[in-house]
XYZ file of C-alpha atoms in Angstrom:
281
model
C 113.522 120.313 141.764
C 115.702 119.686 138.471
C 114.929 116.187 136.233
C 117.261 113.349 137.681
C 118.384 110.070 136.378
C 118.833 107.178 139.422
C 119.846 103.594 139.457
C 117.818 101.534 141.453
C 116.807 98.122 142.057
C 113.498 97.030 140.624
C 111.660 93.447 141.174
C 116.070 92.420 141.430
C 116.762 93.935 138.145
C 118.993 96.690 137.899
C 117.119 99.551 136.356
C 116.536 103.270 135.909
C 114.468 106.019 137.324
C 113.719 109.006 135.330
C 112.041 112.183 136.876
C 111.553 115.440 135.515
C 111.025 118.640 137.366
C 107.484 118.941 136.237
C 106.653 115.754 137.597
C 106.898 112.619 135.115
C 108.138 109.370 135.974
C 109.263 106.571 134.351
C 111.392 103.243 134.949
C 113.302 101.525 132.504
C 114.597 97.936 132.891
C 118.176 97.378 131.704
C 117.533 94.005 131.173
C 115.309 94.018 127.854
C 115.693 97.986 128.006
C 112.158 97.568 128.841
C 110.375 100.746 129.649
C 108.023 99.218 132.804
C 106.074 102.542 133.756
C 105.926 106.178 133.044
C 103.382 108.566 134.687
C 103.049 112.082 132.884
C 102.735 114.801 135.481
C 100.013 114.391 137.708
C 98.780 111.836 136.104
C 98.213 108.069 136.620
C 100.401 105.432 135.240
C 99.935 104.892 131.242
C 101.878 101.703 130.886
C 100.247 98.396 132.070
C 102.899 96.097 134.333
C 101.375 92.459 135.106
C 100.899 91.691 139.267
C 102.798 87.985 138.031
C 105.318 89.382 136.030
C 108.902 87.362 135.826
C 111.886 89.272 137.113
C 114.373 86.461 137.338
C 115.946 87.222 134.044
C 114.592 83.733 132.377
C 111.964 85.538 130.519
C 110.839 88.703 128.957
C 109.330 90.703 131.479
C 104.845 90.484 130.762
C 104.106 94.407 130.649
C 105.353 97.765 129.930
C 107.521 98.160 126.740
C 109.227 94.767 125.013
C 111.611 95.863 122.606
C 110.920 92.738 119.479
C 114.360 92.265 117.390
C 115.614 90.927 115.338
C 112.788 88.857 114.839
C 108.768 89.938 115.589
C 106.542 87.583 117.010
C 106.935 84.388 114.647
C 108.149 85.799 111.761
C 111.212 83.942 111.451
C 113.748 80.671 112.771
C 114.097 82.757 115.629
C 112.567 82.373 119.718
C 109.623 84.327 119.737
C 110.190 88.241 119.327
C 113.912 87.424 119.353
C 116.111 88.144 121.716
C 116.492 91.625 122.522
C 113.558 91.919 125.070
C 115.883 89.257 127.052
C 119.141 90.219 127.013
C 120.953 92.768 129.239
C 121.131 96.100 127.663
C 123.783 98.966 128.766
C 123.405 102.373 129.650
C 124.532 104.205 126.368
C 123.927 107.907 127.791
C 122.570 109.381 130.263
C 120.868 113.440 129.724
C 118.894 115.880 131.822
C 117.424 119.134 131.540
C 114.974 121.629 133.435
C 111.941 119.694 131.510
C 113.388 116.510 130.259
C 114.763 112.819 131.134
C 116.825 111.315 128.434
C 118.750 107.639 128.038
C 119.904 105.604 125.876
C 120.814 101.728 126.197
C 122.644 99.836 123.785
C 123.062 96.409 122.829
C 125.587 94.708 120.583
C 126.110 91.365 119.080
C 127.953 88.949 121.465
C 128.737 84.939 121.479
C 125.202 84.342 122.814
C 123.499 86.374 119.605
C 125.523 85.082 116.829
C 124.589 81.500 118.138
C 121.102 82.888 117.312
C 121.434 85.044 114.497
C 125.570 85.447 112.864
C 125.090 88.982 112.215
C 127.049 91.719 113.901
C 125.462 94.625 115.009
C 124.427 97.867 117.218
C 120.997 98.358 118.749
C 119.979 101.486 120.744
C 117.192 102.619 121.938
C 116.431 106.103 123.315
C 113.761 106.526 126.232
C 112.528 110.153 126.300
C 109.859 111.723 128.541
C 109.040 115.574 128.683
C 105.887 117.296 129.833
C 103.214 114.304 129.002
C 104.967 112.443 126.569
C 107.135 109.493 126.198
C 109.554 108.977 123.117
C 110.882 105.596 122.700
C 113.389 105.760 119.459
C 114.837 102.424 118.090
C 117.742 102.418 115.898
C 119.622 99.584 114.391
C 123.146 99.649 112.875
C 125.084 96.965 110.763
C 128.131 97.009 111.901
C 129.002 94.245 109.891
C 130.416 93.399 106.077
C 127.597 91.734 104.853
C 124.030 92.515 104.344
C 121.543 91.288 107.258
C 117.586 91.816 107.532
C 115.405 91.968 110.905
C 112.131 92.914 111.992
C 111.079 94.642 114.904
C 108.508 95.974 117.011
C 107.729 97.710 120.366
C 105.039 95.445 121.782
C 103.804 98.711 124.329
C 101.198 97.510 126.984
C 98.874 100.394 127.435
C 96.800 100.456 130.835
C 93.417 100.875 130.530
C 90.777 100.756 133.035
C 88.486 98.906 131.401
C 89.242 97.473 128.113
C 85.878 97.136 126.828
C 85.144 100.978 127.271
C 87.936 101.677 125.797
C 87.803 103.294 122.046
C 90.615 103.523 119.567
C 90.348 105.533 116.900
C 92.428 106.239 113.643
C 92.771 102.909 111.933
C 89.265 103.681 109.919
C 89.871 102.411 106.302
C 93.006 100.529 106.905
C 93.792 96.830 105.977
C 95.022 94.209 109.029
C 95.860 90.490 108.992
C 93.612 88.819 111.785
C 95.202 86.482 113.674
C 92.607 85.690 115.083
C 91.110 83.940 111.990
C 93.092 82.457 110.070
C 95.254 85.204 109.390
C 92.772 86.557 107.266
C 93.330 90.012 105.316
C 90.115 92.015 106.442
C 89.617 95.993 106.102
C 88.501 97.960 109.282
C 84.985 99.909 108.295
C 84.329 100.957 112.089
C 84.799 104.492 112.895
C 86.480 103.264 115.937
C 87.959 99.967 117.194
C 86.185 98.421 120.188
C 87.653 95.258 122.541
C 84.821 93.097 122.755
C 86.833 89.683 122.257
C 90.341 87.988 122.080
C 91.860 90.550 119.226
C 95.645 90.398 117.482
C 95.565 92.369 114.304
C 98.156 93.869 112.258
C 97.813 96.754 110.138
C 99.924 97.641 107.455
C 101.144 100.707 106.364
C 98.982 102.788 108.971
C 99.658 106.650 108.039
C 97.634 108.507 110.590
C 98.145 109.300 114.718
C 95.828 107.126 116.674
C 93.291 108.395 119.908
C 92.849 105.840 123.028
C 90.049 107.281 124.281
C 88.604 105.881 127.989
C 86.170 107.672 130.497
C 87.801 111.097 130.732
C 91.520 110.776 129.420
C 92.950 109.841 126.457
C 95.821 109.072 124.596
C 97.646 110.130 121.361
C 99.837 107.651 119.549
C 102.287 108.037 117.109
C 104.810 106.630 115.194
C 107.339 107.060 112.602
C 109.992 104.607 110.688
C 107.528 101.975 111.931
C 104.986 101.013 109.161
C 102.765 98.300 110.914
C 100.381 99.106 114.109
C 99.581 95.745 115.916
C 96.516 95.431 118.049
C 96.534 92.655 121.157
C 94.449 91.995 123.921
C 94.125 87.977 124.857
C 90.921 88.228 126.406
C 89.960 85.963 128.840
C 90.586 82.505 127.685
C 94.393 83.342 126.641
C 94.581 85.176 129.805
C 94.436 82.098 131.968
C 96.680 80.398 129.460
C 99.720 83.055 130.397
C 101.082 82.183 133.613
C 102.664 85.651 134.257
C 99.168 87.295 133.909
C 96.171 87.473 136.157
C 93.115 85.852 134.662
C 91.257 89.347 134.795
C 94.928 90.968 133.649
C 93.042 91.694 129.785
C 90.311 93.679 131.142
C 93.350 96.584 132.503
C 95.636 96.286 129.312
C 95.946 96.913 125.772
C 98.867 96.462 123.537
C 99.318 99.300 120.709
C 102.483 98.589 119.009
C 104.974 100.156 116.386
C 105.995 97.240 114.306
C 107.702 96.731 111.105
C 106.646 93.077 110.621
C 108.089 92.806 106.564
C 111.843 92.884 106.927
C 114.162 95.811 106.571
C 117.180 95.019 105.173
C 120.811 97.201 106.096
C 123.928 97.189 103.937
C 126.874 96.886 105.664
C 127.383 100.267 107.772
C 123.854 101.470 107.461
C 121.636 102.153 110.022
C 117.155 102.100 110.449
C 115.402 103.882 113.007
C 111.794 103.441 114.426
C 109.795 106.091 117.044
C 107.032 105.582 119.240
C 105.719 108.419 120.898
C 102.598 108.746 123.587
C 100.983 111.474 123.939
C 99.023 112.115 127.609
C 96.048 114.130 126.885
């Protein structure tokens, strides 16, 4: 059977199904161009989706792949991860080979976005997946006359089947603001990082692949053009505060994410990319 791209209806969204011929899946959102699952071949689904998510288009959808721009989390005048991750992306291109699924959705500055943010623009991003791994490419273009700066990120809710087995490993040695107290500037000393309580960290300037190890699978994850790796998982006090999450909904997720929290800044006509890749081991 060759890889196929379909258009299907999803929760009422309009969305995407990607298959390839060795068997992964995924489905990607047009609204948000959120990626909301992808199973490597004979695998099990890598990508936690909340049971409550929102589909009506009022909110980001809680679960797979937000894409954060031009603003991350509250780093900025603007709502809360900006407004990508809400708005209704387009179907850029669409590629398929014997081993490989490949879009790309684009988003461009309209009378809604310069309300929020006067800049004009191009945003794409490119989903990828082939053999066990998922690409997810970000680039940003000023299409513009003037200088504009953003950040980004791409807020990826991992599934895990038990959070607090779960080990990640890699970030050994590296310095991340806790959120959690006070914004603090702390240094990680652990060989690995274990879930053991509501955790939102950001590490800078992270240089090394990172292992999500659980039971017998893991996960490799990379990035590249991103500098910043932020690690999330409410625990169970903000998990009854979400309404579009189930009050156990922590102990099966937990958010990896390529960010570039200190802003980039494009020239008129130049353009910034940022990768993600997963890695199904």
């Amino acid at each position: 059977m060759p890889s196929t791209i379909e258009t299907i209806d999803f929760h009422g969204q309009p969305a995407l199904r990607l298959v390839t011929a060795a068997g992964a899946r995924a489905v990607v959102s047009l609204h948000g161009a959120q990626v909301l699952s992808w199973i490597p071949p004979g695998g099990e689904e890598r990508l936690y989706l909340s049971p409550l998510a929102r589909f009506d288009g009022s909110a980001a959808i809680r679960g797979g792949v937000p894409v954060c721009f031009p603003q991350f989390a509250e780093l900025g005048p603007l709502p809360h991860h900006g407004f990508a991750r809400t708005a209704a992306w387009s179907v850029a291109t669409e590629r398929s080979g014997k081993d490989f699924a490949l879009v790309t959705l684009a988003l461009s500055d309209s009378d809604a976005t310069r309300a929020l943010w006067p800049h004009p623009f191009r945003a794409e991003l490119g989903i990828l997946i082939e053999d066990s791994r998922l690409d997810l490419e970000l680039e940003v273009e000023n299409t513009g006359s003037e200088r504009f700066e953003f950040t980004a990120a791409l807020h990826t809710y991992l599934a895990v089947r038990e959070v607090e087995q779960s080990r990640l490993e890699g970030l050994h040695g590296y310095d991340y603001r806790d959120k959690v107290d006070a914004d603090r500037i702390r240094r990680d000393s652990g060989d690995v990082l274990l879930i053991e309580a509501e955790t939102d960290r950001l590490y800078q300037d992270v240089k090394r692949p990172l292992l999500l190890r659980e039971y017998d699978r893991s996960l490799g994850i990379n990035a590249d053009g991103f500098p910043d790796v932020v690690v999330w998982n409410p625990w169970v006090e903000r998990s009854v505060a979400l309404p579009d999450l189930p009050a156990n909904g922590f102990r099966h997720m937990l958010c990896v994410e390529a960010a570039a929290h200190r802003p980039v800044h494009l020239d008129a006509g130049e353009s910034w990319w940022g990768r993600q890749t997963l890695v199904a081991l």
